[in-house]
Every structure is written in structure tokens, then in C-alpha cells.
Coordinates of C-alpha atoms in Angstrom, one line a residue:
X1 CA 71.5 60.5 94.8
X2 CA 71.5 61.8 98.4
X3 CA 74.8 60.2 99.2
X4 CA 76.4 62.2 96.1
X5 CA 74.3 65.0 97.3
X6 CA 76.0 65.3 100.9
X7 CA 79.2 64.3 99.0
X8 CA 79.2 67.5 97.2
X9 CA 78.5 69.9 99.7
X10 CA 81.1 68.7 101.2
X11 CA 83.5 68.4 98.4
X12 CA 82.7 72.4 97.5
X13 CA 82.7 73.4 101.0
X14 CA 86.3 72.3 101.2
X15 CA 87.8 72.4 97.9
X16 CA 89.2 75.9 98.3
X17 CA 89.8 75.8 102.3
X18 CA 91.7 72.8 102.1
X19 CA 94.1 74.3 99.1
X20 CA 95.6 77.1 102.4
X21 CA 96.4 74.4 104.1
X22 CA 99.6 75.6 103.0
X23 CA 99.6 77.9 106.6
X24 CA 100.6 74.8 108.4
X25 CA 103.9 74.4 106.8
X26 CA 106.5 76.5 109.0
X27 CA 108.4 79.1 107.6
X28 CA 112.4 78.4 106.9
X29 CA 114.0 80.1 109.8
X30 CA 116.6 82.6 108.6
X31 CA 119.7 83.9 111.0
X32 CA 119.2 87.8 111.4
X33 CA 122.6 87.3 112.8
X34 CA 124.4 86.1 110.3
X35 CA 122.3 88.6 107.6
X36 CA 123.3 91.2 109.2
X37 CA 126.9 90.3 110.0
X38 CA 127.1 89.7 106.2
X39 CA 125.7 93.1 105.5
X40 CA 128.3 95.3 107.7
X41 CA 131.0 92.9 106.4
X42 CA 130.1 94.0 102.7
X43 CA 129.5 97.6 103.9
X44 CA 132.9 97.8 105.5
X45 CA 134.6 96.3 102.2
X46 CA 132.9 98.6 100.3
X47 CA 133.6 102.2 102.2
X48 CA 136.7 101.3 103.2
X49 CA 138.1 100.1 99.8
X50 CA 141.3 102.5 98.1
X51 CA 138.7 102.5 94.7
X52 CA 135.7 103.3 96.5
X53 CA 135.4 106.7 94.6
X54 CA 135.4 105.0 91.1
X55 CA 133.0 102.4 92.2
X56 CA 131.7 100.3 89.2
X57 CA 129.0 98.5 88.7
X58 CA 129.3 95.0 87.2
X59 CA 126.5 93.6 85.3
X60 CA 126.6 90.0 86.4
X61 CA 124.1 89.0 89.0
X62 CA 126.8 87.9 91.9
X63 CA 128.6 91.2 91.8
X64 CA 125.7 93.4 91.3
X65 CA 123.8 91.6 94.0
X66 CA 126.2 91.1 96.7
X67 CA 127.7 95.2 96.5
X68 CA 131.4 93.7 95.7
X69 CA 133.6 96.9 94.1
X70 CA 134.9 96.7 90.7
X71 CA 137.7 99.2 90.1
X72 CA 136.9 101.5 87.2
X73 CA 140.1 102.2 85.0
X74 CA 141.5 105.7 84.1
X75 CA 140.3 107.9 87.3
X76 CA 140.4 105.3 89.4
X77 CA 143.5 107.3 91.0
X78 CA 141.3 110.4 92.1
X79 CA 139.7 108.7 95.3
X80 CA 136.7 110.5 97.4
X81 CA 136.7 110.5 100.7
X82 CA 133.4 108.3 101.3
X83 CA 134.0 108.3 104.9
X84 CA 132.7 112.0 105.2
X85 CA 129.4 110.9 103.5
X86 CA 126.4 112.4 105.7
X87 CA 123.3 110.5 106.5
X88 CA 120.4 113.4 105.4
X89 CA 117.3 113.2 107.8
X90 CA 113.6 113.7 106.2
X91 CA 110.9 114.1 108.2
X92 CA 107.0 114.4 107.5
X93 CA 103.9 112.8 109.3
X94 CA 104.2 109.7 107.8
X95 CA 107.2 109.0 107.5
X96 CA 111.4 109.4 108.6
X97 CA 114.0 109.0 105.5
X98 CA 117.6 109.0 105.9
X99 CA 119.2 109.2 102.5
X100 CA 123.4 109.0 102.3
X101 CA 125.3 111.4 100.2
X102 CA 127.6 108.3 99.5
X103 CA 125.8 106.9 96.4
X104 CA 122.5 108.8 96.9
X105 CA 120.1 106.3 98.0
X106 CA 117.8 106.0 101.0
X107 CA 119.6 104.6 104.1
X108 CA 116.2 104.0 105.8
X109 CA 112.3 104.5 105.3
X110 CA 110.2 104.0 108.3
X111 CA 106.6 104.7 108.1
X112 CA 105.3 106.6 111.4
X113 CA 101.8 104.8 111.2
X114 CA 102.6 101.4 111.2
X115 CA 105.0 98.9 113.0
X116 CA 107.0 95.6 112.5
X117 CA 104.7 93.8 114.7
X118 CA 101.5 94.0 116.9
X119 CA 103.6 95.0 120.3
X120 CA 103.2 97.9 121.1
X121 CA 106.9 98.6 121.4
X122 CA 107.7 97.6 118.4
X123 CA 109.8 99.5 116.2
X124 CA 108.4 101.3 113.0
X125 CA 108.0 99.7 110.2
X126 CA 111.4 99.7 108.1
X127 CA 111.3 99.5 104.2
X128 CA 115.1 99.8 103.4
X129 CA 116.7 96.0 104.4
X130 CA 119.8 96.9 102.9
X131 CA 123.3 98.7 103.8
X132 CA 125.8 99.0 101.4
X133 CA 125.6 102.1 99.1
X134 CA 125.4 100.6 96.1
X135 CA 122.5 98.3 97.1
X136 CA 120.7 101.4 98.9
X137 CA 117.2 101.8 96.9
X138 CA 117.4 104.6 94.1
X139 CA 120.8 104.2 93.5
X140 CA 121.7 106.6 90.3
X141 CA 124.4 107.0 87.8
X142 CA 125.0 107.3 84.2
X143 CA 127.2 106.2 81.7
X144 CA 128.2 102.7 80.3
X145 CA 126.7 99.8 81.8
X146 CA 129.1 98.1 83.0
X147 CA 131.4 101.2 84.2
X148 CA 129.2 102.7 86.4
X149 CA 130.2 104.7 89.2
X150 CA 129.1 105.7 92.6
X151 CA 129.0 109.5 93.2
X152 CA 129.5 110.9 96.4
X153 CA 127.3 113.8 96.9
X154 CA 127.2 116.6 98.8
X155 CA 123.9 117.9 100.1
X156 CA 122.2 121.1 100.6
X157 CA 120.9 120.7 103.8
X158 CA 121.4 118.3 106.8
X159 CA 117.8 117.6 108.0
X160 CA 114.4 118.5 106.4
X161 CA 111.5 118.8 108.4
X162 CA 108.1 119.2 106.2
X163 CA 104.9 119.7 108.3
X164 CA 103.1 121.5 105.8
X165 CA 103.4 122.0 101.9
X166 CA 106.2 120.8 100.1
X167 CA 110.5 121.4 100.7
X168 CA 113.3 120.3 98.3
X169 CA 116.8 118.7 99.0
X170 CA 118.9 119.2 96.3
X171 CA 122.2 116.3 95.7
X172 CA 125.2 117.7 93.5
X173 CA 128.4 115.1 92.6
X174 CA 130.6 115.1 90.6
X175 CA 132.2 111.8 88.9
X176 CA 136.0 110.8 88.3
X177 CA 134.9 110.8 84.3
X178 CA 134.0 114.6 84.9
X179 CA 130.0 114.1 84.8
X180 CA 128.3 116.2 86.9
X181 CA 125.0 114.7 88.5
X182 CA 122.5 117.2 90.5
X183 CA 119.0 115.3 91.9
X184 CA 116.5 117.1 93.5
X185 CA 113.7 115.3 95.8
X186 CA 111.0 116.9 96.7
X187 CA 108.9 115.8 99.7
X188 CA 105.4 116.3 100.7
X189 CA 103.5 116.5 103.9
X190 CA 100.6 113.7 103.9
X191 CA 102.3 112.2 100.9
X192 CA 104.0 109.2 100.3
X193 CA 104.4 110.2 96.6
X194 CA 107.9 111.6 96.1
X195 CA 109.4 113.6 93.3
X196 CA 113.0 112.4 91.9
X197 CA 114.6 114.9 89.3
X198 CA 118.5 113.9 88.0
X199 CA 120.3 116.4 85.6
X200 CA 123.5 114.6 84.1
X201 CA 125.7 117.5 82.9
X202 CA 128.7 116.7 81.0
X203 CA 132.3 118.9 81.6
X204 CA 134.8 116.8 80.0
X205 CA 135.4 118.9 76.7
X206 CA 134.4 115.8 74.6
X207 CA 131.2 113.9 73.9
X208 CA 130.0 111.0 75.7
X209 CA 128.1 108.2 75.3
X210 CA 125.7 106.6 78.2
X211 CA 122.5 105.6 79.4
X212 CA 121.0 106.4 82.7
X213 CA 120.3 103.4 85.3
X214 CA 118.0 104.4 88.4
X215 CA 118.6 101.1 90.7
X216 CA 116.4 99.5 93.6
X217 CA 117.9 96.3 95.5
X218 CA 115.3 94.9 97.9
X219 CA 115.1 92.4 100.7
X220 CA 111.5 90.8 102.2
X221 CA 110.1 93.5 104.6
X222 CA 109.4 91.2 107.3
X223 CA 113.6 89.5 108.2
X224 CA 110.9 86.0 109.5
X225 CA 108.0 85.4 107.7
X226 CA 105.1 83.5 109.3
X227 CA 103.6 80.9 107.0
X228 CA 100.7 82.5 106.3
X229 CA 103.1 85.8 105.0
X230 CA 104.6 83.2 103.2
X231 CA 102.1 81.9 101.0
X232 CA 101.0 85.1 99.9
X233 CA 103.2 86.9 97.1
X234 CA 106.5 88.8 97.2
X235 CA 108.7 89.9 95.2
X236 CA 108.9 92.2 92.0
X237 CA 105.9 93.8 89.8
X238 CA 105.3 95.9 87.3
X239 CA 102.3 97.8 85.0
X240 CA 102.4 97.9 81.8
X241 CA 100.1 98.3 79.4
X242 CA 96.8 98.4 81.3
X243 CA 98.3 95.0 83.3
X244 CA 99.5 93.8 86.2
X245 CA 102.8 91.5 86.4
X246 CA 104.4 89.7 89.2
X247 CA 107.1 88.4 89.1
X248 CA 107.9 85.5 91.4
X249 CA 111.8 86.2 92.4
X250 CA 112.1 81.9 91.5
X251 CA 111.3 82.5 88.0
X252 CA 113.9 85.1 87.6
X253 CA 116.8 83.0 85.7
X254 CA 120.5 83.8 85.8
X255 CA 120.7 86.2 83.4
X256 CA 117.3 88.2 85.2
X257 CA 114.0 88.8 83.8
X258 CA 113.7 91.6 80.9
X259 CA 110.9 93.7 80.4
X260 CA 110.4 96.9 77.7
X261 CA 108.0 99.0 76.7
X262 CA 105.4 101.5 78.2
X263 CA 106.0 100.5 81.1
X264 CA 103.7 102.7 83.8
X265 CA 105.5 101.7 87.4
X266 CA 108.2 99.0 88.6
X267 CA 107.8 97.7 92.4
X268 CA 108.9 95.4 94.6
X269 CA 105.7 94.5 97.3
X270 CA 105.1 91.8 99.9
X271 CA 101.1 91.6 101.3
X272 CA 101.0 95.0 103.0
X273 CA 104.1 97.3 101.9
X274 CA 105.8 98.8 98.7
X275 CA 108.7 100.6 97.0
X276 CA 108.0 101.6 93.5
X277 CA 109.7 104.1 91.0
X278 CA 107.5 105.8 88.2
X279 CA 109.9 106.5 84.9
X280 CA 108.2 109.9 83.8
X281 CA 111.0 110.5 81.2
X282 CA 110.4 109.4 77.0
X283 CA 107.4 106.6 76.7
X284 CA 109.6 103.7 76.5
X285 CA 112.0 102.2 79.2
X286 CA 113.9 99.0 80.3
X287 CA 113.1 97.0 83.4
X288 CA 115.4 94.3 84.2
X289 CA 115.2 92.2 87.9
X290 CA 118.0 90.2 88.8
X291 CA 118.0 87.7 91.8
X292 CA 120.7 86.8 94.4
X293 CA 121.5 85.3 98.1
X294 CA 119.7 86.8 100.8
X295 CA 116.6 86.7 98.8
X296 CA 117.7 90.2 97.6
X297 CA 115.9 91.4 94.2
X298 CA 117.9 94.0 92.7
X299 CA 115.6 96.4 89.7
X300 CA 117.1 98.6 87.3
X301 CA 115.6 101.0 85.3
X302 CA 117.1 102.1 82.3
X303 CA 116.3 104.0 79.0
X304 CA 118.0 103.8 75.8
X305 CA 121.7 105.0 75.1
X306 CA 122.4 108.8 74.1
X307 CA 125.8 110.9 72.9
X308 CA 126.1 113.7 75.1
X309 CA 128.0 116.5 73.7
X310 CA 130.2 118.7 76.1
X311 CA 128.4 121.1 78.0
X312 CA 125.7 119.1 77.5
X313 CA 122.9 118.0 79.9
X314 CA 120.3 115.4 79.7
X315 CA 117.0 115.1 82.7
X316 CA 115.3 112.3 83.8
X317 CA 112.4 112.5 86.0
X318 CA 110.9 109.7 88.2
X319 CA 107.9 109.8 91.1
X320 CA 108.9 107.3 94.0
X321 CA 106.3 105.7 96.4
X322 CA 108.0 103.9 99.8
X323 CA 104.5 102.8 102.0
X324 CA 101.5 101.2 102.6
X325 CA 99.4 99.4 100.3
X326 CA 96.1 101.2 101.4
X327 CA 93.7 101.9 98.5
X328 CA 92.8 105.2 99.5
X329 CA 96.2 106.6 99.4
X330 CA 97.2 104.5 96.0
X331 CA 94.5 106.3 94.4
X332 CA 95.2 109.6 95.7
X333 CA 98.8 109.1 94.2
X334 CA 97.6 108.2 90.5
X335 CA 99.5 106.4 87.9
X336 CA 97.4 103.2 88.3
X337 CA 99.2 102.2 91.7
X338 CA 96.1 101.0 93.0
X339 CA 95.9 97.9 90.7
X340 CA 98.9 96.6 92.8
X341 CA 96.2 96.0 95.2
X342 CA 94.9 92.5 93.2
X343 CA 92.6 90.2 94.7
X344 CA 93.0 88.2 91.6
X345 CA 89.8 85.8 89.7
X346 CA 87.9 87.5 92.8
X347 CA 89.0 91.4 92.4
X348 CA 85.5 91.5 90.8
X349 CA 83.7 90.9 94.4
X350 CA 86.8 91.4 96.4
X351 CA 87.0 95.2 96.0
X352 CA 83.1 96.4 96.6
X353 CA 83.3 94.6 99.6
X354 CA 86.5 96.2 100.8
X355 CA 84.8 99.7 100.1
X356 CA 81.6 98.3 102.1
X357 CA 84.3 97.0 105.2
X358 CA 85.8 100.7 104.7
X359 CA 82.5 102.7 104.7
X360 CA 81.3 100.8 107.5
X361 CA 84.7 101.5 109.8
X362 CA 84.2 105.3 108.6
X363 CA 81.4 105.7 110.9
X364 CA 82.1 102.6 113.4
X365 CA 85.9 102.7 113.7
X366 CA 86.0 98.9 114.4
X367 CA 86.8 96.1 111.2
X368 CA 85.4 93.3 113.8
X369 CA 81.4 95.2 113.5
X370 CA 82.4 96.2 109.8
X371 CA 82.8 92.4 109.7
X372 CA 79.6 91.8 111.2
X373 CA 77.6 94.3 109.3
X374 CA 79.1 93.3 106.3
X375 CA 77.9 89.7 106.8
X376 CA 74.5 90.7 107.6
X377 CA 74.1 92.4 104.2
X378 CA 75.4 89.4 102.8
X379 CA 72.8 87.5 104.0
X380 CA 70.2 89.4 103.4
X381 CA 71.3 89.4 99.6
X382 CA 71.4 86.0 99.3
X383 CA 68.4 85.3 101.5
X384 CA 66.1 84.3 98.7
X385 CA 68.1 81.9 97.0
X386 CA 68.9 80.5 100.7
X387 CA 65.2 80.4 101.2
X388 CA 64.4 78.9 98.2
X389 CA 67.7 76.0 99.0
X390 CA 65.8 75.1 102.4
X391 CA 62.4 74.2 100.9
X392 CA 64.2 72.1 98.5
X393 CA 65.3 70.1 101.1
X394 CA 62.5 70.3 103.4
X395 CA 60.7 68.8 100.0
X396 CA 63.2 66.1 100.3
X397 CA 62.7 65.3 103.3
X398 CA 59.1 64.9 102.7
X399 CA 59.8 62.4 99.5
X400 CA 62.3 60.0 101.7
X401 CA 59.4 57.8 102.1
X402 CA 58.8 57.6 98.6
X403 CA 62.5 57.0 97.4
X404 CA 63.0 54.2 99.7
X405 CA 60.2 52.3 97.9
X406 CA 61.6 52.6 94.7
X407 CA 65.2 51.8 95.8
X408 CA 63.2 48.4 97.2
X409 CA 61.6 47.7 93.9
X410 CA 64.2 48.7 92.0
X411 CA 67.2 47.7 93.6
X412 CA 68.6 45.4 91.1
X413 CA 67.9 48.1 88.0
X414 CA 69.8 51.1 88.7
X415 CA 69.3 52.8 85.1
X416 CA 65.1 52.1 86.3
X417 CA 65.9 53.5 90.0
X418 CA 67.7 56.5 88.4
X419 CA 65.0 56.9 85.3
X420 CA 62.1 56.9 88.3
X421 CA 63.8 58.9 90.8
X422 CA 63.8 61.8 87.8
X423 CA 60.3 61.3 87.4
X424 CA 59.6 62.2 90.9
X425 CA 61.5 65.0 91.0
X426 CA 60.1 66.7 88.0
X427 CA 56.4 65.5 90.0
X428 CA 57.2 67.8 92.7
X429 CA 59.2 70.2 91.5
X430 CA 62.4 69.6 93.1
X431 CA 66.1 69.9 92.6
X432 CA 68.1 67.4 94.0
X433 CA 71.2 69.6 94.7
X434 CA 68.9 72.9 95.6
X435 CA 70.3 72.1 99.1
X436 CA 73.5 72.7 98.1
X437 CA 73.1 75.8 95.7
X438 CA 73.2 78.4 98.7
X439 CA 76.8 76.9 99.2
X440 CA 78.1 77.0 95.5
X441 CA 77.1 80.5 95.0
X442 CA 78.7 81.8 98.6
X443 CA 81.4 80.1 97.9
X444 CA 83.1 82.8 95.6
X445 CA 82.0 85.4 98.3
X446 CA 83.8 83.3 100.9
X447 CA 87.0 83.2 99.3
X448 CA 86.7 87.4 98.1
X449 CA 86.7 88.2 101.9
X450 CA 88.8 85.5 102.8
X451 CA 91.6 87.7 100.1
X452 CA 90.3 91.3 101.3
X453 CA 90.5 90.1 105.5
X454 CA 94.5 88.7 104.2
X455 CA 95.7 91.3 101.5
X456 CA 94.5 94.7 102.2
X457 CA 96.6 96.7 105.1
X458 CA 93.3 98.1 106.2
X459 CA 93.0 94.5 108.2
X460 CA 96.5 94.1 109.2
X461 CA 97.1 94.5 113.2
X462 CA 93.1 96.1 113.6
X463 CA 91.7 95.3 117.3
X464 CA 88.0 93.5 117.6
X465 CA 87.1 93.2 121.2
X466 CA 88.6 91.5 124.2
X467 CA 91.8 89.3 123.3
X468 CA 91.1 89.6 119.4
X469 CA 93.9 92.3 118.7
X470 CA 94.5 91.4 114.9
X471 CA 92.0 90.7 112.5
X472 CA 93.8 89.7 109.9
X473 CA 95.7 86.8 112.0
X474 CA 94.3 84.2 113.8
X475 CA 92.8 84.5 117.3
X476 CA 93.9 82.9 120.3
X477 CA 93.0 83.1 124.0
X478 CA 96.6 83.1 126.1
X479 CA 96.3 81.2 129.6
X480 CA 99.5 81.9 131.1
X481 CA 101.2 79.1 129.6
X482 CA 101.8 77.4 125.7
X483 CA 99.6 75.5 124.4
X484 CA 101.9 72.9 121.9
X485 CA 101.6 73.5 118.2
X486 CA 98.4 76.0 119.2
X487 CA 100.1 78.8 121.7
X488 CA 96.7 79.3 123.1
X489 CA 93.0 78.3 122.6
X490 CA 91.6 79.6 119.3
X491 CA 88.0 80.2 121.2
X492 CA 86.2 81.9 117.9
X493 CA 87.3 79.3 116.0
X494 CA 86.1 76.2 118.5
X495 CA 82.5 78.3 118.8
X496 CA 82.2 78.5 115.5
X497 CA 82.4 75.2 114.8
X498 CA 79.4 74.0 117.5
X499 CA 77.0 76.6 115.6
X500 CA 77.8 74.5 112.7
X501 CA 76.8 71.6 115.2
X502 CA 73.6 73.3 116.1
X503 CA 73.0 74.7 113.0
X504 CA 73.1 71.0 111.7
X505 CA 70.8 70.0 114.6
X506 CA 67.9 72.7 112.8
X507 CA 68.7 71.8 109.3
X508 CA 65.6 69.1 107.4
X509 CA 68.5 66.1 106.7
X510 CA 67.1 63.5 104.0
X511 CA 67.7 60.5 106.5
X512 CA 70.1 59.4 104.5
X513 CA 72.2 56.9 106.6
X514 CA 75.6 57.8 105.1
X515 CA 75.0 61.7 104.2
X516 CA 74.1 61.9 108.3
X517 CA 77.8 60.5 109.4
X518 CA 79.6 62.8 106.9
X519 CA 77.5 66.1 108.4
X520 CA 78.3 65.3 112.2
X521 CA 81.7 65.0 111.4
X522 CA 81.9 68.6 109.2
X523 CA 81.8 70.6 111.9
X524 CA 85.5 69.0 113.1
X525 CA 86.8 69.2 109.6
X526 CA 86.0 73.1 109.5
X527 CA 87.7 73.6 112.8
X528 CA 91.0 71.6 111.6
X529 CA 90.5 74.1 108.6
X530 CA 89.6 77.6 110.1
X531 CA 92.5 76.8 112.9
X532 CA 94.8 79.0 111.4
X533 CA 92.9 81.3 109.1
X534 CA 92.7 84.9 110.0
X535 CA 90.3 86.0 113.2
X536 CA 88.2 87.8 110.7
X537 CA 87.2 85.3 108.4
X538 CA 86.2 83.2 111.2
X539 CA 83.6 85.6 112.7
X540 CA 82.2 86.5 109.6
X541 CA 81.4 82.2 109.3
X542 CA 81.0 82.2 113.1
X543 CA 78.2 85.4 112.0
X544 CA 76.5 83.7 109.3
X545 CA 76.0 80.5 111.1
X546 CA 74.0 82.8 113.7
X547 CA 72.4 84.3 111.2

């Protein structure tokens, strides 16, 4: 019995650290070179070609994905000059957007409060990974499906600067077919939330029959993923009715993955970051994701198919949200962004104790004490049934004598051994697995802040003390030179594990011969496990060991 005992507090302690061991597999390295020599290739094809002005749209995943032109028949004579499209310039305190009049979408969306990486010269952090116009996020145009074409526009103003209130930038283009599209953005200081009006107008004299498409193609937000980035989910999500859906970009077959309905927002998210479009228009619209090369998701967003008489106009409206997945601004936003935050069987416990880690940093301004604090309350609510776990075993320990007798007498009749060893339990009171209940009910508290210290943005790149600059990766101590496989000496994680040691060293052990040996040789196993997990998760076990 103690045997299986010590067999199952190990077997729970590790059954869900040893499932991330999944951070040890490297990530596939991808050439930024040849991406982006691919990327001005296809950009150059595109601007440069004689039909660029009646630029179609091709429903077939290839075409749609890698920005190839498809003539449009009929005006394909009447060419615009895409070479005189302007790059527009939006600036607020969050964030600098550079939309193109050639096709109307966002050229670039860098976010003034965070950056690619933890240098300090590192660039902002850019959500646009694309560079053809046709693949630029919120892409427009109406008509048939598979003759869409790509309006040149003609802007309002050059550059908008917004340091208070709200300003407007106002798109007007006209298309070969002799539809007029105007789209008016409006931008918001302190907001990420923007607002995306389109007014189709139609001046051909005759009626016509269409369908709007608002478009979004999408690369990963980080061009070289570590593995822990990796493991976690990206790719293409949606809300609809009351529920959260990702979609993993390897389930989306060839001909993409369909959804339809009330559908509340579409996105496309890694751990941290998001782009998402809002359909405000009717109660009922078409998602569709497609998947190419590149890892490139493309989204469309379409509504159902209307006759348009001449002089005619028809409006669509649409909220747009490029930025950070931080709670506090989510809900500030509305429309049930928030629930792209999703911690999963664990949201539950996940989320009250990423309010507590944010009400703590309110007043300490430092995750690492947050961490501490945090793990001190923890403690203290679980102290009784911790309490109650060490006089189980201290009982144990006590009865050792006792249970060696009766495995003498009866050694040779386990059902009698197993019959009397019950009895003297229920005698003094004792569970034979109290020792390990402490562990089984922490566990689902380890793995909640193990998700909150590795989803939420709150964590990502936030300082501790000393050489522990990122919480949410893990720590190492740099000594002038690489360590192999390591980089540098991962110091939390090696003290951690000789509290375990100690902490061993004070625990009442059964004397169990065989439950010993598997003890003294946990504390290595949780430093093999805790190598690579995030700086914060080991000081919160580094913390409760103390404790």
C-alpha cells in the first residue's frame, strides 16, 4: 500500500508536467529571406501587371492565397494607375497604421506599447505580415464572387494624427463595373476598437447583383516561433452563439472551413496578439477560412447576395480590433472579445487568479511579488486540508511498526494482509492516500497559473528582479559564454529543486524502502521538468516549497 502510495504522488505530480514536454521539440526554422523575397516578388507581379485595375479575385485557395491576378473581362481595358496609390499614416498612443489606397487595406499595424522581442531595441510589434494588396487585412469589394475587383482609392487626407477624441479618414473608388465604394474609418485615442463603414453605390444605369466580401489574410505574428510559442494555439477563431471556436489552420481542408449564422466576431490570434472584424450589418453572415503556403490564413466575411437597383446604395458596418490580448482592454471594447482570452477546462480558476495577479501589480507594479503574494494566499487557503494531509502521514509513520507485523504474518495471504491493513486503518482513523490529497487538489491550481503565467500578455516580457527580465519565459543566468542545449544556468529552477530536497528531508516518510528511492530522486525529475517552463511558474513552486 505504501509503495502504491508514493507511486501516485508521483504519477499525479507528473502527469500533466510531463504532457509540455512538448517545449523541448525545436521549432521548424523558416527562411525570413526567402518569405520575404516571395512577398516583393508577388507584390511586384501584382502592381505592375497591365490588368491590375480590374483585379479579380479567384475563389480557389492557391490563387486567393498566394495574391496571383486574374484579369476581369469587359473593363479590363480601363486600367488605374496603382503606382500612384499613397500609403495613409494613422497615429494615436497606441498604435501607428499605414493603410494603402491601392485595395484599401492596412499596410502595417504596429502597437506603440509592446515589441517583437525583450531587447530593448527591438522594433514594435507588427500585426500586418503581409504585402500585396489584395492579401492586406480588410481588403473590401462587392460584387460576384469570383469577379471581384480591387479599387484604387483615393483618400481624404495624407496622415491623421488623433491625440484626443475621435478623427475620420474617409476612402472613395470607383470600380471599372461603375460601382462606387466610399469607407469611412474612424479612429480613437486609447482605443484599439476601430469603426469600418462601406457604402456601395451603384452608377451603371442598370441593376446589379452582388454580395459584399470584407477579407483578412494573415501570417503568424512572430516570423520564428520558439517551442513553447509553438505549442500554444494559433490560427483562426470565431464567437458564435455564446461559444468560442478555434480553428486549428491543419483542419482547414482544401475547399476551407465554413461557418454561418450569428456569428458575434471572426479573428485570427496567436498567445498574446489579435486581428478581428465585428460584422454589425443584418444578424446573419458567412465566415469562410481558407489555408495556403506560408502558413497564411486568409478569412472572408460575407453576407447574402442582393439586386441593387441603379442609383442604388447598400451599407455595411464592421468594428475592427488590431492589439493586445489584455483583458482589461477586451472588456472595455465589448462584443464578448474577452472570451478569446480561454484558459480552457481551467478558465474556471484561471481567471480569478489572473484578476488577483492584476490587483496585486495595481498597487506593487511587479508580476514576480504578485507571484509571491499570490502564492501565499494560496497557501493559506489550502492550509487546512494540507494540515490535515501531514497528520495523516505523521499517523503513518507511527503505524509502520504495526504493518510490518502483519506483512510478516501474513505474507503468503495477500487478500488477509489487505483485509487487516483496512482494519487498522479504520482503528486509527487514517487514510492511506491523505498524504497525497494536498497534491491532487493543487494540482488543478498548478496547471490554472501554469495557463494565466503562459497565455495572458499581462506576463509576457514583465521584469522580476536581478537577471529575471521575462516572467513568462524561462530564467537563465548568462556567464559570458553558452551553455550547450541550456544558454545559461537556469538558477530558480536548480534552487527550487533542493527545497524540494529539503523539504523532503522535514517531511514524516513511512520508511517504506522503495517509496524512499522514488522521493530522493523527485526532486531531479522536477528539475528536468521545470527546465524550460516559464520563470514564473517556477517561483511560485520555488515559493510554496518555502512556504
Amino acid at each position: 500500500m505504501d509503495t502504491r502510495r508514493a507511486v501516485l504522488a508521483v504519477a499525479l505530480s507528473l502527469l500533466i508536467l510531463v504532457g509540455f514536454q512538448y517545449f523541448f521539440v525545436p521549432p521548424p526554422e523558416q527562411s525570413r529571406e526567402n518569405n520575404q523575397t516571395d512577398n516583393r516578388e508577388a507584390e511586384k507581379s501584382t502592381m505592375e501587371s497591365p490588368q491590375s485595375s480590374a483585379l479579380k479575385y479567384d475563389s480557389s485557395q492557391e490563387k486567393a492565397l498566394k495574391g496571383q491576378a486574374v484579369p476581369a473581362s469587359g473593363e479590363s481595358a480601363e486600367t488605374a494607375d496603382f503606382s500612384k496609390a499613397r500609403d495613409i499614416v494613422v497615429e494615436t498612443d497606441l498604435y501607428t497604421a499605414v493603410i494603402s489606397e491601392a485595395g484599401g487595406g492596412i499596410k502595417s499595424f504596429r502597437l506603440k506599447k509592446y515589441r517583437e522581442d525583450i531587447d530593448k531595441d527591438s522594433p514594435k510589434k507588427e500585426l500586418v505580415k503581409t504585402s500585396t494588396p489584395r492579401e492586406l487585412p480588410l481588403f473590401f469589394s462587392w460584387g460576384i464572387p469570383s469577379q471581384l475587383e480591387l479599387p484604387l482609392y483615393k483618400a481624404d487626407k495624407e496622415r491623421l494624427e488623433i491625440h484626443n477624441g475621435s478623427e475620420q479618414l474617409t476612402f472613395t473608388a470607383t470600380l471599372p463595373s461603375g460601382l462606387s465604394i466610399c469607407r469611412t474609418m474612424t479612429f480613437r485615442a486609447g482605443d484599439y476598437l476601430i469603426d469600418l463603414d462601406v457604402d456601395v453605390i451603384n452608377k451603371t444605369g442598370h441593376r446589379v447583383n452582388g454580395a459584399p466580401l470584407l477579407a483578412m489574410t494573415n501570417k503568424p505574428f512572430s516570423e520564428s516561433q520558439s517551442a513553447r510559442e509553438r505549442f500554444l494555439f494559433h490560427g483562426p477563431a470565431l464567437y458564435q452563439n455564446s461559444s468560442l471556436e478555434e480553428i486549428k489552420v491543419d483542419d482547414i481542408r482544401d475547399g476551407g472551413e465554413i461557418r454561418s449564422g450569428s456569428i458575434s466576431w471572426t479573428a485570427y490570434e496567436d498567445n498574446y496578439f489579435m486581428t478581428c472584424v465585428i460584422p454589425e450589418t443584418g444578424t446573419s453572415h458567412t465566415v469562410r477560412y481558407l489555408s495556403g503556403h506560408q502558413n497564411k490564413v486568409i478569412t472572408e466575411i460575407t453576407e447574402k447576395q442582393l439586386i441593387t437597383p441603379p442609383a442604388g446604395q447598400e451599407s455595411y458596418h464592421y468594428k475592427v480590433y488590431f492589439g493586445p490580448k489584455e483583458m482589461k482592454n477586451l472588456k472595455a471594447s465589448g462584443y464578448n472579445l474577452s472570451e478569446i482570452v480561454n484558459f480552457g477546462w481551467f478558465d474556471v480558476l484561471a481567471k480569478p487568479m489572473l484578476y488577483l495577479l492584476q490587483f496585486l501589480y495595481s498597487f506593487l507594479y511587479n508580476y514576480g511579488w504578485a507571484i509571491i503574494i499570490t502564492t501565499l494566499i494560496v497557501k493559506l487557503i489550502f492550509w487546512p486540508i494540507s494540515h490535515k494531509g501531514m497528520k495523516s502521514m505523521k499517523t503513518m509513520q507511527k503505524l509502520q511498526p504495526k504493518m510490518a507485523k502483519l506483512r510478516e504474518k501474513y505474507k503468503n495471504d495477500k487478500e488477509t494482509l489487505n483485509k487487516e491493513m483496512m482494519q487498522l486503518y479504520r482503528t486509527y482513523k487514517v487514510n492511506p492516500v491523505g498524504g497525497c490529497l494536498p497534491l491532487v487538489v493543487q494540482i488543478p491550481v498548478f496547471v490554472a497559473l501554469y495557463k494565466v503565467l503562459l497565455q495572458t500578455i499581462e506576463l509576457r516580457h514583465a521584469p522580476f528582479m536581478l537577471w529575471i527580465n521575462d516572467l513568462s519565459a524561462p530564467e537563465r543566468l548568462y556567464i559570458g559564454f553558452d551553455i550547450p542545449v541550456l544558454g545559461g544556468i537556469p538558477v530558480l529552477t536548480l534552487i527550487m529543486g533542493f527545497t524540494m530536497y529539503l523539504q523532503q528531508k522535514l517531511t514524516p516518510t513511512t520508511g517504506d524502502p522503495t517509496q524512499a528511492k522514488i522521493m530522493k530522486f523527485l526532486p531531479v525529475v522536477f528539475i528536468f521538468v521545470f527546465i524550460n517552463f516559464s520563470a514564473g511558474l517556477v517561483l511560485y513552486m520555488l515559493v510554496t516549497n518555502l512556504l
